[in-house]
Coordinates of C-alpha atoms in Angstrom, one line a residue:
Chain R
G101 CA 23.0 -10.0 -14.0
E102 CA 19.6 -11.7 -14.7
D103 CA 16.8 -11.3 -12.5
V104 CA 13.8 -13.7 -12.3
E105 CA 10.8 -12.8 -10.2
Q106 CA 7.8 -15.0 -9.0
S107 CA 5.0 -14.3 -6.5
L108 CA 5.8 -16.2 -3.3
F109 CA 2.5 -18.0 -2.4
L110 CA -0.5 -19.6 -4.1
S111 CA -3.4 -21.4 -2.5
V112 CA -5.7 -23.5 -4.6
R113 CA -8.5 -25.8 -4.0
E114 CA -8.1 -29.5 -5.1
G115 CA -9.4 -30.1 -8.5
D116 CA -9.0 -26.5 -9.7
S117 CA -6.3 -25.2 -12.0
S118 CA -3.2 -23.5 -10.6
V119 CA -1.3 -20.8 -12.5
I120 CA 2.1 -19.8 -11.4
N121 CA 3.6 -16.7 -13.0
C122 CA 7.2 -15.7 -13.6
T123 CA 9.0 -12.8 -15.1
Y124 CA 12.5 -12.7 -16.4
T125 CA 14.8 -10.0 -17.7
D126 CA 17.4 -11.6 -19.9
S127 CA 16.1 -11.3 -23.5
S128 CA 18.9 -13.6 -24.7
S129 CA 17.6 -16.5 -22.6
T130 CA 17.4 -19.7 -24.7
Y131 CA 15.5 -22.0 -22.4
L132 CA 13.2 -21.4 -19.4
Y133 CA 12.5 -24.0 -16.9
W134 CA 10.2 -25.1 -14.1
Y135 CA 11.5 -27.0 -11.2
K136 CA 9.5 -28.5 -8.3
Q137 CA 10.7 -29.0 -4.8
E138 CA 8.8 -31.1 -2.5
P139 CA 9.5 -30.7 1.4
G140 CA 12.9 -32.0 2.3
A141 CA 14.0 -32.9 -1.3
G142 CA 16.0 -31.5 -4.1
L143 CA 14.7 -29.7 -7.2
Q144 CA 13.0 -31.9 -9.8
L145 CA 12.9 -30.7 -13.4
L146 CA 9.3 -30.6 -14.3
T147 CA 9.3 -29.1 -17.7
Y148 CA 11.0 -26.4 -20.0
I149 CA 10.3 -24.4 -23.0
F150 CA 12.5 -23.1 -25.8
S151 CA 12.5 -19.4 -26.4
N152 CA 11.1 -19.7 -29.9
M153 CA 8.0 -21.4 -28.6
D154 CA 4.8 -19.9 -27.2
M155 CA 3.3 -22.9 -25.6
K156 CA 4.3 -26.4 -24.4
Q157 CA 1.8 -29.0 -23.1
D158 CA 2.8 -32.0 -21.1
Q159 CA 0.0 -34.0 -19.6
R160 CA -1.5 -31.8 -16.9
L161 CA 1.2 -29.0 -17.3
T162 CA 0.9 -26.2 -19.7
V163 CA 3.8 -23.7 -20.1
L164 CA 3.0 -20.4 -21.7
L165 CA 5.8 -18.0 -22.8
N166 CA 5.2 -14.3 -23.8
K167 CA 8.7 -13.3 -25.0
K168 CA 7.7 -9.8 -25.7
D169 CA 6.7 -9.2 -22.1
K170 CA 9.3 -11.8 -20.7
H171 CA 6.5 -13.5 -18.9
L172 CA 6.4 -17.3 -18.3
S173 CA 3.6 -19.2 -16.6
L174 CA 2.9 -22.7 -15.6
R175 CA -0.6 -24.0 -15.4
I176 CA -1.3 -27.2 -13.6
A177 CA -4.7 -28.7 -14.5
D178 CA -6.8 -30.6 -11.9
T179 CA -4.5 -29.8 -9.1
Q180 CA -3.9 -32.6 -6.6
T181 CA -2.5 -32.7 -3.1
G182 CA 0.7 -34.1 -4.4
D183 CA 1.1 -30.9 -6.3
S184 CA 1.8 -29.0 -3.0
A185 CA 5.4 -27.9 -3.3
I186 CA 7.6 -25.0 -4.2
Y187 CA 7.8 -24.2 -7.9
F188 CA 10.9 -22.4 -9.2
C189 CA 11.1 -20.6 -12.5
A190 CA 14.6 -20.5 -14.0
E191 CA 16.2 -19.0 -17.1
R192 CA 19.2 -20.3 -18.9
G193 CA 21.6 -17.7 -20.2
D194 CA 24.2 -17.8 -23.0
D195 CA 26.7 -19.4 -20.6
Y196 CA 24.3 -22.2 -19.8
K197 CA 24.1 -21.0 -16.2
L198 CA 20.7 -20.9 -14.6
S199 CA 19.2 -17.9 -12.8
F200 CA 16.4 -18.9 -10.3
G201 CA 13.4 -17.1 -9.1
A202 CA 12.7 -17.1 -5.3
G203 CA 10.1 -19.9 -5.8
T204 CA 6.3 -20.0 -5.4
T205 CA 4.9 -22.1 -2.6
V206 CA 1.8 -23.9 -3.8
T207 CA -0.6 -25.1 -1.1
V208 CA -3.5 -27.3 -2.3
R209 CA -6.5 -27.3 0.1
A210 CA -9.2 -29.8 0.2
Chain J
D185 CA 17.5 -39.9 -10.7
A186 CA 20.8 -38.5 -12.0
G187 CA 22.9 -40.5 -9.6
I188 CA 23.8 -37.6 -7.3
T189 CA 24.4 -38.0 -3.7
Q190 CA 25.4 -35.4 -1.1
S191 CA 26.9 -35.9 2.3
P192 CA 26.3 -35.2 4.9
R193 CA 22.6 -34.6 4.6
H194 CA 22.5 -32.6 7.8
K195 CA 25.2 -30.8 9.7
V196 CA 25.4 -28.5 12.7
T197 CA 28.7 -26.7 13.3
E198 CA 30.1 -23.8 15.2
T199 CA 31.1 -20.5 14.0
G200 CA 34.7 -20.4 12.9
T201 CA 35.0 -24.2 12.2
P202 CA 35.8 -25.5 8.7
V203 CA 33.1 -27.6 7.0
T204 CA 33.4 -29.7 3.8
L205 CA 30.3 -30.9 1.9
R206 CA 30.6 -33.6 -0.7
C207 CA 28.8 -34.1 -3.9
H208 CA 29.1 -37.4 -5.7
Q209 CA 27.9 -38.4 -9.1
T210 CA 27.9 -41.8 -10.9
E211 CA 27.3 -40.8 -14.5
N212 CA 30.6 -39.1 -15.4
H213 CA 29.1 -35.7 -16.1
R214 CA 31.7 -32.9 -16.8
Y215 CA 29.8 -30.1 -15.3
M216 CA 28.9 -29.8 -11.6
Y217 CA 27.5 -27.0 -9.6
W218 CA 27.0 -25.9 -6.0
Y219 CA 24.0 -23.7 -5.0
R220 CA 22.7 -22.4 -1.8
Q221 CA 19.0 -22.0 -1.2
D222 CA 17.7 -19.4 1.2
P223 CA 14.1 -18.2 1.7
G224 CA 13.2 -15.3 -0.7
H225 CA 16.3 -15.9 -2.8
G226 CA 15.7 -19.1 -4.6
L227 CA 18.9 -20.8 -5.6
R228 CA 22.2 -19.0 -6.0
L229 CA 25.3 -20.3 -7.7
I230 CA 28.4 -20.5 -5.4
H231 CA 30.9 -22.3 -7.6
Y232 CA 30.9 -24.6 -10.5
S233 CA 33.3 -27.0 -12.3
Y234 CA 33.7 -27.8 -15.9
G235 CA 36.2 -30.7 -15.4
V236 CA 38.8 -32.2 -13.1
K237 CA 40.6 -29.3 -11.5
D238 CA 38.6 -26.8 -13.4
T239 CA 36.4 -24.5 -11.4
D240 CA 35.0 -21.1 -11.5
K241 CA 33.1 -18.7 -9.2
G242 CA 29.4 -18.1 -9.1
E243 CA 27.5 -15.1 -7.9
V244 CA 27.9 -15.8 -4.1
S245 CA 31.4 -17.4 -3.9
D246 CA 32.8 -15.3 -1.0
G247 CA 33.7 -17.6 1.9
Y248 CA 33.7 -20.7 -0.1
S249 CA 36.1 -22.8 -1.9
V250 CA 35.8 -25.9 -4.1
S251 CA 37.9 -28.7 -5.3
R252 CA 37.4 -31.4 -8.0
S253 CA 40.2 -34.0 -8.0
K254 CA 38.0 -36.7 -9.6
T255 CA 35.2 -36.5 -12.1
E256 CA 32.7 -38.0 -9.7
D257 CA 33.4 -35.8 -6.6
F258 CA 32.9 -32.0 -6.2
L259 CA 33.8 -30.7 -2.7
L260 CA 32.5 -27.4 -1.2
T261 CA 34.4 -26.1 1.7
L262 CA 33.7 -23.3 4.1
E263 CA 37.1 -22.5 5.5
S264 CA 35.6 -20.7 8.6
A265 CA 31.9 -21.1 8.9
T266 CA 29.8 -18.1 9.7
S267 CA 26.1 -17.8 10.7
S268 CA 25.3 -16.2 7.3
Q269 CA 26.3 -19.6 5.7
T270 CA 23.4 -21.4 7.4
S271 CA 21.5 -22.6 4.4
V272 CA 20.5 -25.5 2.4
Y273 CA 23.2 -26.5 -0.2
F274 CA 22.4 -28.3 -3.4
C275 CA 24.7 -29.9 -5.9
A276 CA 23.8 -30.2 -9.5
I277 CA 25.2 -31.8 -12.7
R278 CA 24.6 -30.7 -16.3
D279 CA 23.9 -33.5 -18.6
S280 CA 24.6 -33.8 -22.4
T281 CA 21.4 -31.9 -23.3
Y282 CA 22.5 -29.0 -20.9
E283 CA 19.8 -29.7 -18.4
Q284 CA 20.7 -29.5 -14.7
Y285 CA 19.7 -32.1 -12.2
F286 CA 20.0 -31.8 -8.5
G287 CA 21.0 -33.8 -5.5
P288 CA 18.9 -34.2 -2.4
G289 CA 20.7 -31.2 -0.5
T290 CA 22.6 -30.7 2.6
R291 CA 21.1 -28.7 5.4
L292 CA 23.9 -26.8 7.2
T293 CA 23.3 -24.8 10.5
V294 CA 26.1 -22.7 11.8
T295 CA 25.7 -21.8 15.5

């Protein structure tokens, strides 16, 4: 089956940029997603990118996709304390099912 | 907010007891999913449904069953709970654009 990998932890200073990385294995993935999970809450769809795109920008969020290397990243500009959360990368296969990475816990320090 | 609620939100139960978790949606979506979330594993699909009485297994379905007798409700049952089923359970719906939206989760502890 599919396998999505992420680093588990990231610590960033408030105001700096955060970059969360993800690698996936299913070359037929059509969409790749980033979800955010705040403590005690469900997953919130943050953004996504279609597989024929290289980049997508949405306010403070930038998604970069390197399809050749099967590498996805999420950049958060001007990171704020409210950005502290777990971020999950997910790929969507042909059957529309999602495969998730283990999640990256982002801690924003003052 | 995709109109998804889960109940109960927290449950503690003993090994060997049956447990049923409920997912309720208000927007008439056809597809519904049950995931479990465990540290180091992200979310893993347990079962999903593509309509009333239409369900299929996910990657970690052993020890779980589901039922969907109405569009709005998707039930997950642990017939005989084990400690390995201690987890946080999330329900999700798939909307018409194929995006999945999640409920708030149920934290289940099996002692």
